Amino acid sequence: MTGRDAERSGAGPINGVEHVLDVRKLSKVYGAGETAVHALRDVDLTVRRGEYVAVIGQSGSGKSTLLNMLGCLDAPTSGRYLLEGLDVAYLDERQQAVLRNRQIGFVFQAFNLIPRTTALANVELPLVYAGVGRRVRRDRAMAALALVGLQGREDHRPNQLSGGQQQRVAVARALVTGPALLLADEPTGNLDSRSTADALALFDRLHASGRTIVLITHDDEVAARAERVVVVSDGRLSETARR
Amino acid sequence: MSVVEIVRFAVRGLVANRLRSLLTMLGIIIGIAAVILLTALGNGASQYIQGQIAGLGANSITILPRQPPESAGTSGRPLTTGDVRALADPQGAPDVASVSPVAQLSASVDAGRSRTDATVVGSTPTYFPGANVQIGTGRAYTDADVEAGRKVILLGRTVADDLFGVGSDPVGRDVLVRGVPFDVIGTLAPAGQGQGLSNPDENVLAPITAVQGSLTGFGDLSQIVVQARSTEAQAAAESEINSILDRRHGIEEPDNRDYQVLSARQLADVLDDTLGAFTLLLAAIAAISLVVGGIGITNIMLVSVTERTREIGIRKALGAPPSAILGQFLVESIILSVVGGMLGVAVGYAGTLVPLGDFRPVVLPSAVVAAVAVSAAIGIFFGAYPARRAARLRPIEALRRE
């Protein structure tokens, strides 16, 4: 068993790394000079393995910017970001792609499934980029779909699924590579109340099984399900009471 | 991530937009079909003309008088029977099989009810093999006819048709050439269109003595027709002719010659060069349409990249490395151009099955190979820019796009 496979199992610290996320004095500035916008100012954040953290804040508070940094979709202006003990700043574009593929699972507000492509093919996609063989890929994608309660729907295309079902496909896709970190950006933003309840129950189950989850929301009820809530306001971070 | 997966993504992307993919291919299909068809046309025309020249008689050499350039300081000497005798000398010209003096004029030929214009060719019996003229009906004139200066004549097929009706056999009838009566002793086999310098179907042939005696007078010759011993000996025969005539006409500089040596071989070379240039021109025009087709691919791929920016962003968020995105879009454009190229070859080949006039286009195998290779190159060249743009998209910007 290689070190990477061990990491994927998602249980226990590896190589003495206890924090999945370790962010120090992270800043992001858009533009320059007079018109510069400070989206994030000296943010410190650590997330332990198996933690379920909700990031809340008003629209424009910088919480989406923070999520993009954490997901390696955007580069910080200054500060340090360790993911599984690895300094992301030293990775090139290809290595960052590998990191996103292996260590991070994204769940977006708009689901972001590939159109005209079956649920199964959507869930298989990260495994294709990981170079997993066809049969193993299919088995793991089927297992991920079963985990989110979508067995029997693998041949449906996104436009044949409800919003709640599409979001569950997206969660299955995020989980299929066994990432260290599940990043969810307003996952319930486009869902009705019943689907929201289903999705939150799913996150609770994933948390109970030891997944590390960072969830961004503006909804206090959603945040209340998390173990820990951090508030982003005007680019600064503050902790609220732990549950 | 394997090549198979990249190809599968590319095919999926193309099939999702069937109509657009087909229309994009159309540019390449038309370009490649045009290249195949036009080079086939040039090739077919070349083969047709080669066949026609072979009909001229591959061993035949024609000597014509020529006005020398002014720098020569002389008006030149005419071709004479003395030249004919010198050329017929087996010592000086061992590669020459026969030499036929020709006295030629244009004249009206009259058969009583009807008349027509024809070229009257007066020569000796060696002219028939020398100029590759076949007898249709009747007989050729003989050396005895020439010595006696008998006014006998053979009519080209067109002349016979004009005077006596289509397919008629006028042997035994009389015609008046510029008012001088000649006995028709035969007709020439139809030679077909455009054989070299003049159309033999519109000629009438008579002994040179009769033509000179009653029509042109015993002066200079219009031309001399020489037959080489063999096709291989033709070049040697030409150089022997040049050296004999240069000596007799007192010529030191080949540029100042007062005569001109024409052969089927030279004619074939000249026509081949001309046709080669013509075919090249056609292919160049077709190549322009290929470039236009290639730009069409760039255009559509750019549209496709813009349209699928969000999809590219999703793929990147899921861990697609830049090389996988580059590969997917590059393979899409290569598939477009190569499939388009193969369809173009099929369309072009189908087009060559339609006969055009006297000749049929002949597809050049090398053009087919080149067309497919070029279309693959077009896919890579014209697909590279859009694919690079897709691969370089920042994931965050790609995801923000709605």
XYZ file of N, CA and C in Angstrom, chain A residues 28 30 65 68 71-75 93-94 96-98 100-101 104 106 108 110 112-117 121-122 124-126 128-132 134 137 173-174, chain B residues 1-2 4-6 8-9 12-13 16-17 307-308 310-325 328 391-397 399-400 402:
240
model
N -5.926 37.954 -0.323
C -6.173 38.008 -1.766
C -6.598 39.421 -2.112
N -7.603 41.873 -5.346
C -7.931 42.009 -6.766
C -7.612 43.428 -7.196
N -14.222 33.491 -2.322
C -12.797 33.644 -2.623
C -11.985 32.661 -1.787
N -12.270 29.192 -3.199
C -11.478 29.015 -4.419
C -10.000 28.804 -4.091
N -9.592 25.318 -2.719
C -9.741 24.293 -3.752
C -8.675 24.369 -4.825
N -7.665 25.252 -4.643
C -6.601 25.401 -5.643
C -7.148 25.834 -6.994
N -8.267 26.534 -6.973
C -8.789 27.052 -8.237
C -8.237 28.447 -8.493
N -7.729 29.088 -7.462
C -7.198 30.445 -7.586
C -5.987 30.544 -6.653
N -5.069 31.444 -7.004
C -3.843 31.559 -6.207
C -3.950 32.752 -5.269
N 1.048 23.992 -12.648
C -0.348 23.811 -13.052
C -0.759 22.338 -13.101
N 0.168 21.519 -13.624
C -0.153 20.103 -13.755
C -0.251 19.424 -12.380
N -0.985 20.912 -9.590
C -2.209 21.375 -8.946
C -3.422 20.586 -9.444
N -3.403 20.251 -10.753
C -4.495 19.451 -11.308
C -4.546 18.091 -10.622
N -3.354 17.496 -10.420
C -3.298 16.208 -9.740
C -3.827 16.344 -8.306
N -5.998 18.595 -7.108
C -7.455 18.735 -7.130
C -8.121 17.386 -7.357
N -7.465 16.598 -8.238
C -8.043 15.307 -8.589
C -8.033 14.335 -7.412
N -9.114 16.743 -3.368
C -10.255 17.633 -3.171
C -11.461 17.137 -3.960
N -15.155 18.635 -5.120
C -15.950 19.858 -5.171
C -17.429 19.554 -5.291
N -20.662 22.064 -6.131
C -20.973 23.456 -6.441
C -22.459 23.747 -6.253
N -24.281 25.312 -8.429
C -24.957 25.050 -9.711
C -24.738 23.612 -10.190
N -22.918 21.831 -11.635
C -21.806 21.725 -12.586
C -21.563 20.307 -13.080
N -22.651 19.633 -13.451
C -22.474 18.348 -14.136
C -22.190 18.659 -15.610
N -21.472 17.713 -16.299
C -21.228 17.890 -17.731
C -22.546 17.574 -18.449
N -23.061 18.506 -19.248
C -24.336 18.261 -19.910
C -24.261 17.114 -20.928
N -25.407 16.548 -21.250
C -25.531 15.482 -22.255
C -24.652 14.280 -21.935
N -24.327 14.098 -20.661
C -23.455 13.000 -20.253
C -24.137 12.305 -19.078
N -21.168 8.510 -16.211
C -19.992 9.091 -16.870
C -19.509 10.321 -16.112
N -20.449 11.105 -15.570
C -20.063 12.269 -14.778
C -19.275 11.861 -13.543
N -17.646 9.085 -13.158
C -16.385 8.441 -13.568
C -15.304 9.446 -13.940
N -15.742 10.673 -14.317
C -14.809 11.640 -14.905
C -13.525 11.866 -14.088
N -13.613 12.126 -12.763
C -12.358 12.337 -12.005
C -11.465 11.099 -12.056
N -11.234 9.038 -14.599
C -10.590 9.018 -15.914
C -9.316 9.841 -15.861
N -9.437 11.053 -15.262
C -8.245 11.908 -15.184
C -7.215 11.341 -14.211
N -7.662 10.471 -13.294
C -6.714 9.840 -12.375
C -6.043 8.634 -13.013
N -6.513 8.249 -14.223
C -5.900 7.127 -14.927
C -6.347 5.772 -14.416
N -7.553 5.713 -13.829
C -8.075 4.444 -13.312
C -8.658 3.638 -14.479
N -10.914 0.991 -16.761
C -12.337 1.128 -17.022
C -13.217 0.348 -16.046
N -13.056 1.743 -12.515
C -13.710 3.041 -12.565
C -15.214 2.886 -12.422
N -19.688 12.363 -7.404
C -18.504 12.669 -8.207
C -17.381 13.217 -7.320
N -17.770 14.021 -6.316
C -16.765 14.606 -5.424
C -16.117 13.542 -4.543
N -4.006 9.101 -17.716
C -5.124 9.267 -18.654
C -4.667 8.830 -20.034
N -5.375 7.886 -20.618
C -4.895 7.277 -21.852
C -5.415 8.023 -23.088
N -6.889 6.685 -25.532
C -8.220 6.183 -25.848
C -9.296 7.069 -25.210
N -9.053 7.440 -23.926
C -10.044 8.269 -23.224
C -10.157 9.641 -23.876
N -8.994 10.208 -24.255
C -9.004 11.528 -24.892
C -9.800 11.468 -26.193
N -12.103 9.356 -26.908
C -13.524 9.158 -26.610
C -14.193 10.487 -26.237
N -13.502 11.300 -25.422
C -14.046 12.623 -25.085
C -14.253 13.452 -26.345
N -17.190 12.262 -28.369
C -18.418 12.664 -27.694
C -18.723 14.139 -27.951
N -17.675 14.959 -27.899
C -17.858 16.392 -28.142
C -18.354 16.665 -29.548
N -22.019 15.386 -30.075
C -22.999 16.242 -29.410
C -23.424 17.392 -30.323
N -22.572 17.749 -31.281
C -22.885 18.828 -32.220
C -22.780 18.317 -33.649
N -17.921 28.247 -26.059
C -19.204 27.713 -25.640
C -19.048 26.723 -24.484
N -17.960 26.012 -24.457
C -17.774 24.966 -23.452
C -16.803 25.404 -22.357
N -17.328 26.653 -19.525
C -17.755 26.173 -18.220
C -17.424 24.694 -18.037
N -17.676 23.927 -19.131
C -17.337 22.498 -19.075
C -15.841 22.310 -18.848
N -15.035 23.148 -19.522
C -13.583 23.064 -19.345
C -13.240 23.367 -17.890
N -13.915 24.379 -17.318
C -13.690 24.727 -15.917
C -14.019 23.576 -14.987
N -15.153 22.901 -15.253
C -15.544 21.753 -14.425
C -14.486 20.665 -14.511
N -14.065 20.367 -15.759
C -13.071 19.313 -15.951
C -11.785 19.647 -15.199
N -11.391 20.930 -15.245
C -10.164 21.325 -14.539
C -10.353 21.195 -13.032
N -11.526 21.595 -12.525
C -11.787 21.487 -11.091
C -11.723 20.029 -10.650
N -12.114 19.124 -11.556
C -12.107 17.698 -11.223
C -10.724 17.085 -11.403
N -9.757 17.896 -11.858
C -8.387 17.404 -11.917
C -7.865 17.096 -13.300
N -8.506 17.666 -14.347
C -7.972 17.456 -15.686
C -6.704 18.280 -15.840
N -5.554 17.654 -16.166
C -4.344 18.430 -16.402
C -4.458 19.195 -17.734
N -3.678 20.268 -17.919
C -3.768 21.036 -19.172
C -3.595 20.155 -20.401
N -2.719 19.129 -20.293
C -2.453 18.289 -21.467
C -3.711 17.531 -21.895
N -4.556 17.143 -20.928
C -5.766 16.386 -21.271
C -6.749 17.283 -22.022
N -6.873 18.550 -21.579
C -7.776 19.488 -22.252
C -7.243 19.797 -23.645
N -7.866 16.818 -25.876
C -9.276 16.635 -26.255
C -9.649 17.537 -27.437
N -6.717 24.863 -23.034
C -5.854 24.287 -22.008
C -5.367 25.348 -21.025
N -5.249 26.606 -21.505
C -4.682 27.659 -20.655
C -5.729 28.379 -19.815
N -7.007 28.086 -20.043
C -8.047 28.758 -19.260
C -7.784 28.535 -17.772
N -7.900 29.626 -16.975
C -7.792 29.470 -15.528
C -9.074 28.824 -15.040
N -8.984 27.796 -14.206
C -10.197 27.085 -13.793
C -11.231 28.015 -13.164
N -10.763 28.969 -12.342
C -11.704 29.819 -11.639
C -12.468 30.717 -12.609
N -11.741 31.218 -13.651
C -12.413 32.062 -14.641
C -13.375 31.253 -15.480
N -14.971 28.594 -14.549
C -16.149 28.205 -13.774
C -17.111 29.371 -13.575
N -16.560 30.591 -13.532
C -17.412 31.755 -13.298
C -18.308 32.040 -14.484
N -20.949 31.892 -17.244
C -22.265 31.227 -17.275
C -22.542 30.659 -18.649
